[in-house]
Amino acid sequence: MQSAGDSIAARFRYTPGTAIFDYPTRVDLFDDPKRHLQGLVGEISDLQERFYAQSRTSLLIVFQGMDAAGKDSTIKHVTSGVNPQGFQVFNFRQPTYKEIDHNYLWRYWQAMPERGRIGIFNRSHYEEVLVVRVHPDILHARRLPQQDFDERFWRNRFQDIRSLERHLDENGTKVVKFFLNLSKDEQKRRLWKRLENPNKLWKFDPRDINERQHWNDYQLAYQEAVTATHTDAAPWYLIPADHKWTMRAIVASIVATELGLLEPSYPEPTGKQVAQINWAREQLAAEESP
């Protein structure tokens, strides 16, 4: 029998051959999405505790989306009940000189989660087929051996990413990818609201306005990236992002579903550990009460 979480995951999982433009940016799914999220936070906390204790596999969650799509706030709310020891968040900014001197996936490889941990990429290796594709001049500054950045170049990059994610899956790291699907009108509203709020001005970056001029180019780049890299081992989920609390509740539901599919459980103590536990009990029982 399919659970509610499974149903939500199936609903927003990318369907190969479809256009991302056809996916909704707003849905009415919960009577009270904030309350629904609170319940899921507890479920994720319980699953993550067992996941961390078992320490056999890891989970990599990728967040991609246009500026102001809500990546930061979604990560904050969905992980609010998670033990900080059990997860890591990485936000990849402009690469350093050292990172540029390595292959383009090197810096992301350094940040992969250890066994038992949840790793979150706030933007990710997909920037290398999104921002870089919309702004190919970036490639010319990276001293690459290739000089022709044609369709073959991008097909090879997609193959690199599929191979990386297949390797991760085969070695115990489940990869789950979220595209926060924001409408252009809602992005404008959020950017305007940010400019009107003195406490949000620190988040303003003039590049956010410049990037809006490339909206259609980004949509095409996302379409190709999602189409080329959606696999059973590393699926894409297209999440309506125009209503923040609904978006957060949907993401939390899918994270809970994916964690549950990994079947985390507390490890059974070995015979040696049982003997040590019994010894410890005897020692504590023999102590005189204060």
Coordinates of C-alpha atoms in Angstrom, one line a residue:
M1 CA 0.0 0.0 0.0
Q2 CA 1.4 3.4 -1.0
S3 CA 1.8 5.9 1.9
A4 CA 1.1 9.6 1.7
G5 CA 4.8 10.3 1.5
D6 CA 5.3 7.9 -1.3
S7 CA 2.4 9.4 -3.2
I8 CA 3.9 12.9 -2.9
A9 CA 7.3 11.7 -4.0
A10 CA 5.8 10.0 -7.1
R11 CA 3.8 13.2 -7.9
F12 CA 6.8 15.5 -8.0
R13 CA 9.4 13.1 -9.4
Y14 CA 10.5 14.1 -12.8
T15 CA 8.9 12.2 -15.7
P16 CA 11.5 11.5 -18.5
G17 CA 10.5 13.2 -21.8
T18 CA 8.4 16.0 -20.2
A19 CA 9.2 19.7 -20.2
I20 CA 10.0 21.4 -16.9
F21 CA 8.0 24.4 -18.2
D22 CA 4.9 22.3 -17.9
Y23 CA 5.4 21.6 -14.2
P24 CA 3.4 23.9 -11.8
T25 CA 5.1 26.5 -9.7
R26 CA 2.2 26.6 -7.2
V27 CA 0.0 23.8 -5.8
D28 CA -2.6 23.6 -3.0
L29 CA -1.7 20.3 -1.3
F30 CA -2.1 20.7 2.5
D31 CA -4.7 22.4 4.6
D32 CA -2.0 23.6 6.9
P33 CA 1.5 23.1 5.3
K34 CA 3.3 24.6 8.2
R35 CA 1.8 22.2 10.6
H36 CA 2.3 19.3 8.2
L37 CA 6.0 20.3 8.0
Q38 CA 6.3 20.2 11.8
G39 CA 5.2 16.6 11.9
L40 CA 7.6 15.6 9.1
V41 CA 10.5 17.3 11.0
G42 CA 10.0 14.9 13.8
E43 CA 9.8 11.9 11.4
I44 CA 13.1 13.0 9.7
S45 CA 14.7 13.4 13.1
D46 CA 13.9 9.9 14.1
L47 CA 15.0 8.4 10.8
Q48 CA 18.2 10.4 10.9
E49 CA 19.1 9.3 14.4
R50 CA 18.9 5.6 13.3
F51 CA 20.7 6.5 10.0
Y52 CA 23.6 8.1 11.9
A53 CA 23.7 5.2 14.4
Q54 CA 23.8 2.6 11.7
S55 CA 26.5 4.5 9.8
R56 CA 26.4 2.2 6.7
T57 CA 25.2 4.5 4.0
S58 CA 24.9 8.3 3.4
L59 CA 22.5 10.6 1.7
L60 CA 23.4 13.5 -0.6
I61 CA 20.6 16.1 -1.1
V62 CA 21.1 18.6 -3.9
F63 CA 19.2 21.9 -4.1
Q64 CA 19.1 23.9 -7.3
G65 CA 16.9 26.8 -8.3
M66 CA 16.9 30.4 -9.5
D67 CA 17.8 33.2 -7.1
A68 CA 15.2 33.7 -4.4
A69 CA 13.7 30.3 -4.9
G70 CA 14.0 29.6 -1.2
K71 CA 16.9 27.1 -1.0
D72 CA 18.3 28.6 2.3
S73 CA 15.0 28.7 4.1
T74 CA 13.9 25.2 2.9
I75 CA 17.2 23.7 4.2
K76 CA 16.8 25.5 7.5
H77 CA 13.2 24.4 8.2
V78 CA 13.5 20.8 6.9
T79 CA 16.6 20.1 8.9
S80 CA 15.5 22.0 12.1
G81 CA 15.1 18.7 14.0
V82 CA 18.2 17.0 12.8
N83 CA 21.2 16.3 15.1
P84 CA 23.9 18.7 13.8
Q85 CA 26.5 15.8 14.1
G86 CA 24.6 14.0 11.5
F87 CA 24.5 16.4 8.6
Q88 CA 26.6 18.9 6.7
V89 CA 25.6 21.8 4.4
F90 CA 27.9 23.2 1.7
N91 CA 27.3 26.3 -0.3
F92 CA 29.5 26.5 -3.3
R93 CA 30.6 29.9 -4.4
Q94 CA 32.9 31.1 -7.1
P95 CA 35.8 28.5 -7.3
T96 CA 39.2 29.4 -5.9
Y97 CA 42.4 29.4 -7.9
K98 CA 43.3 26.0 -6.3
E99 CA 39.9 24.6 -7.3
I100 CA 40.2 25.8 -10.8
D101 CA 43.6 24.1 -11.1
H102 CA 41.7 20.7 -10.6
N103 CA 39.0 19.1 -12.7
Y104 CA 35.6 20.8 -12.3
L105 CA 34.2 18.1 -10.1
W106 CA 37.1 18.0 -7.7
R107 CA 35.8 20.5 -5.1
Y108 CA 32.4 18.8 -4.9
W109 CA 34.1 15.4 -4.4
Q110 CA 35.8 16.8 -1.3
A111 CA 32.4 17.6 0.3
M112 CA 30.7 14.3 -0.2
P113 CA 29.0 13.0 3.1
E114 CA 30.6 10.3 5.2
R115 CA 28.7 7.1 6.0
G116 CA 25.8 7.8 8.4
R117 CA 25.6 11.5 7.4
I118 CA 23.3 13.6 5.3
G119 CA 25.1 16.0 3.0
I120 CA 23.3 19.0 1.6
F121 CA 24.6 20.9 -1.4
N122 CA 23.1 24.4 -1.6
R123 CA 23.8 24.7 -5.3
S124 CA 26.1 22.0 -6.5
H125 CA 28.1 20.4 -9.3
Y126 CA 25.1 21.3 -11.5
E127 CA 26.3 24.9 -11.6
E128 CA 28.9 23.6 -14.0
V129 CA 26.2 22.9 -16.6
L130 CA 23.9 25.8 -15.7
V131 CA 25.6 29.1 -14.8
V132 CA 28.7 28.1 -16.9
R133 CA 26.5 27.2 -19.8
V134 CA 24.5 30.4 -19.7
H135 CA 27.8 32.3 -19.3
P136 CA 30.3 30.4 -21.5
D137 CA 32.9 33.2 -21.0
I138 CA 33.6 31.6 -17.6
L139 CA 35.0 28.6 -19.3
H140 CA 37.6 30.6 -21.2
A141 CA 39.0 31.8 -18.0
R142 CA 39.6 28.3 -16.7
R143 CA 42.5 27.3 -18.9
L144 CA 40.8 24.1 -20.1
P145 CA 42.4 21.9 -22.7
Q146 CA 39.3 22.2 -24.8
Q147 CA 38.6 25.3 -26.8
D148 CA 35.4 24.3 -28.5
F149 CA 32.5 24.4 -26.1
D150 CA 30.0 22.8 -28.4
E151 CA 27.1 20.3 -27.8
R152 CA 29.6 17.4 -27.6
F153 CA 31.4 19.2 -24.7
W154 CA 28.1 19.5 -22.8
R155 CA 27.1 15.9 -23.5
N156 CA 30.4 14.8 -22.0
R157 CA 29.8 16.9 -18.9
F158 CA 26.3 15.3 -18.4
Q159 CA 28.0 11.9 -18.8
D160 CA 30.6 12.9 -16.2
I161 CA 27.8 13.8 -13.8
R162 CA 25.8 10.6 -14.4
S163 CA 28.9 8.5 -13.9
L164 CA 29.7 10.4 -10.6
E165 CA 26.2 9.9 -9.2
R166 CA 26.2 6.2 -10.3
H167 CA 29.5 5.7 -8.6
L168 CA 28.1 7.3 -5.4
D169 CA 25.0 5.2 -5.5
E170 CA 27.0 1.9 -6.0
N171 CA 29.2 2.8 -3.0
G172 CA 26.5 3.6 -0.5
T173 CA 25.6 7.3 -1.1
K174 CA 22.0 7.9 -2.2
V175 CA 21.6 11.1 -4.3
V176 CA 18.3 13.0 -4.3
K177 CA 18.0 16.2 -6.3
F178 CA 15.5 19.1 -5.9
F179 CA 14.8 21.8 -8.5
L180 CA 12.8 24.5 -6.7
N181 CA 10.5 25.6 -9.5
L182 CA 9.9 29.3 -9.1
S183 CA 7.9 31.5 -11.5
K184 CA 9.5 34.7 -12.9
D185 CA 6.7 36.9 -11.4
E186 CA 7.2 35.4 -7.9
Q187 CA 11.0 35.9 -8.1
K188 CA 10.4 39.6 -8.9
R189 CA 8.1 39.9 -5.9
R190 CA 10.7 38.3 -3.6
L191 CA 13.6 40.3 -4.9
W192 CA 11.5 43.5 -4.5
K193 CA 10.5 42.5 -1.0
R194 CA 14.2 41.9 -0.1
L195 CA 15.1 45.4 -1.3
E196 CA 12.3 46.9 0.9
N197 CA 13.4 45.1 4.1
P198 CA 16.4 46.7 5.9
N199 CA 17.2 43.3 7.5
K200 CA 17.4 41.6 4.1
L201 CA 19.6 44.1 2.3
W202 CA 22.7 42.1 3.2
K203 CA 21.4 39.4 0.9
F204 CA 21.1 41.7 -2.1
D205 CA 23.4 41.0 -5.0
P206 CA 23.2 43.1 -8.2
R207 CA 24.0 39.9 -10.1
D208 CA 20.5 38.6 -9.1
I209 CA 19.0 41.4 -11.2
N210 CA 21.4 40.8 -14.1
E211 CA 20.6 37.0 -14.1
R212 CA 16.9 37.7 -14.5
Q213 CA 17.7 38.9 -18.0
H214 CA 18.9 35.4 -18.8
W215 CA 15.7 33.7 -17.4
N216 CA 14.8 31.8 -20.6
D217 CA 18.4 30.7 -21.1
Y218 CA 18.4 29.2 -17.6
Q219 CA 15.1 27.5 -18.2
L220 CA 16.6 25.8 -21.3
A221 CA 19.8 24.9 -19.4
Y222 CA 17.8 23.4 -16.5
Q223 CA 15.7 21.4 -19.0
E224 CA 18.7 19.8 -20.6
A225 CA 20.4 19.2 -17.3
V226 CA 17.4 17.5 -15.7
T227 CA 16.6 15.5 -18.8
A228 CA 20.2 14.3 -19.2
T229 CA 20.8 13.4 -15.5
H230 CA 17.6 12.1 -14.1
T231 CA 18.1 8.4 -13.2
D232 CA 16.6 5.9 -10.9
A233 CA 19.7 6.0 -8.8
A234 CA 19.8 9.9 -8.6
P235 CA 16.3 11.2 -9.4
W236 CA 15.2 14.8 -9.8
Y237 CA 12.2 16.2 -8.0
L238 CA 10.5 19.3 -9.4
I239 CA 9.1 21.2 -6.5
P240 CA 6.5 24.1 -6.9
A241 CA 8.3 27.0 -5.1
D242 CA 5.9 29.9 -5.3
H243 CA 4.4 29.1 -1.9
K244 CA 7.3 28.6 0.6
W245 CA 5.5 26.6 3.3
T246 CA 4.0 24.2 0.8
M247 CA 7.4 23.8 -0.9
R248 CA 9.1 23.1 2.4
A249 CA 6.5 20.5 3.4
I250 CA 6.8 18.7 0.0
V251 CA 10.6 18.6 0.3
A252 CA 10.4 17.3 3.8
S253 CA 7.9 14.6 2.8
I254 CA 10.3 13.4 0.0
V255 CA 13.3 13.5 2.3
A256 CA 11.4 11.4 4.8
T257 CA 10.4 9.0 2.1
E258 CA 13.9 8.6 0.7
L259 CA 15.4 8.1 4.1
G260 CA 12.8 5.5 4.9
L261 CA 13.6 3.6 1.8
L262 CA 17.2 3.2 3.1
E263 CA 15.7 1.3 6.1
P264 CA 17.9 2.8 8.8
S265 CA 18.0 0.9 12.1
Y266 CA 19.9 0.9 15.3
P267 CA 22.7 -1.7 15.0
E268 CA 22.4 -4.9 17.1
P269 CA 25.2 -5.2 19.7
T270 CA 27.8 -7.9 19.0
G271 CA 28.5 -10.7 21.5
K272 CA 31.5 -8.9 22.8
Q273 CA 29.5 -5.7 23.2
V274 CA 26.7 -7.6 25.1
A275 CA 29.3 -8.9 27.5
Q276 CA 30.7 -5.4 28.0
I277 CA 27.2 -4.0 28.6
N278 CA 26.5 -6.7 31.2
W279 CA 29.8 -6.0 32.9
A280 CA 29.0 -2.2 33.0
R281 CA 25.6 -2.9 34.6
E282 CA 27.3 -5.1 37.2
Q283 CA 29.8 -2.4 38.0
L284 CA 27.2 0.3 38.4
A285 CA 24.9 -1.9 40.5
A286 CA 27.8 -2.7 42.8
E287 CA 28.5 0.9 43.6
E288 CA 27.4 2.2 46.9
S289 CA 24.6 4.8 46.7
P290 CA 25.7 8.3 47.7

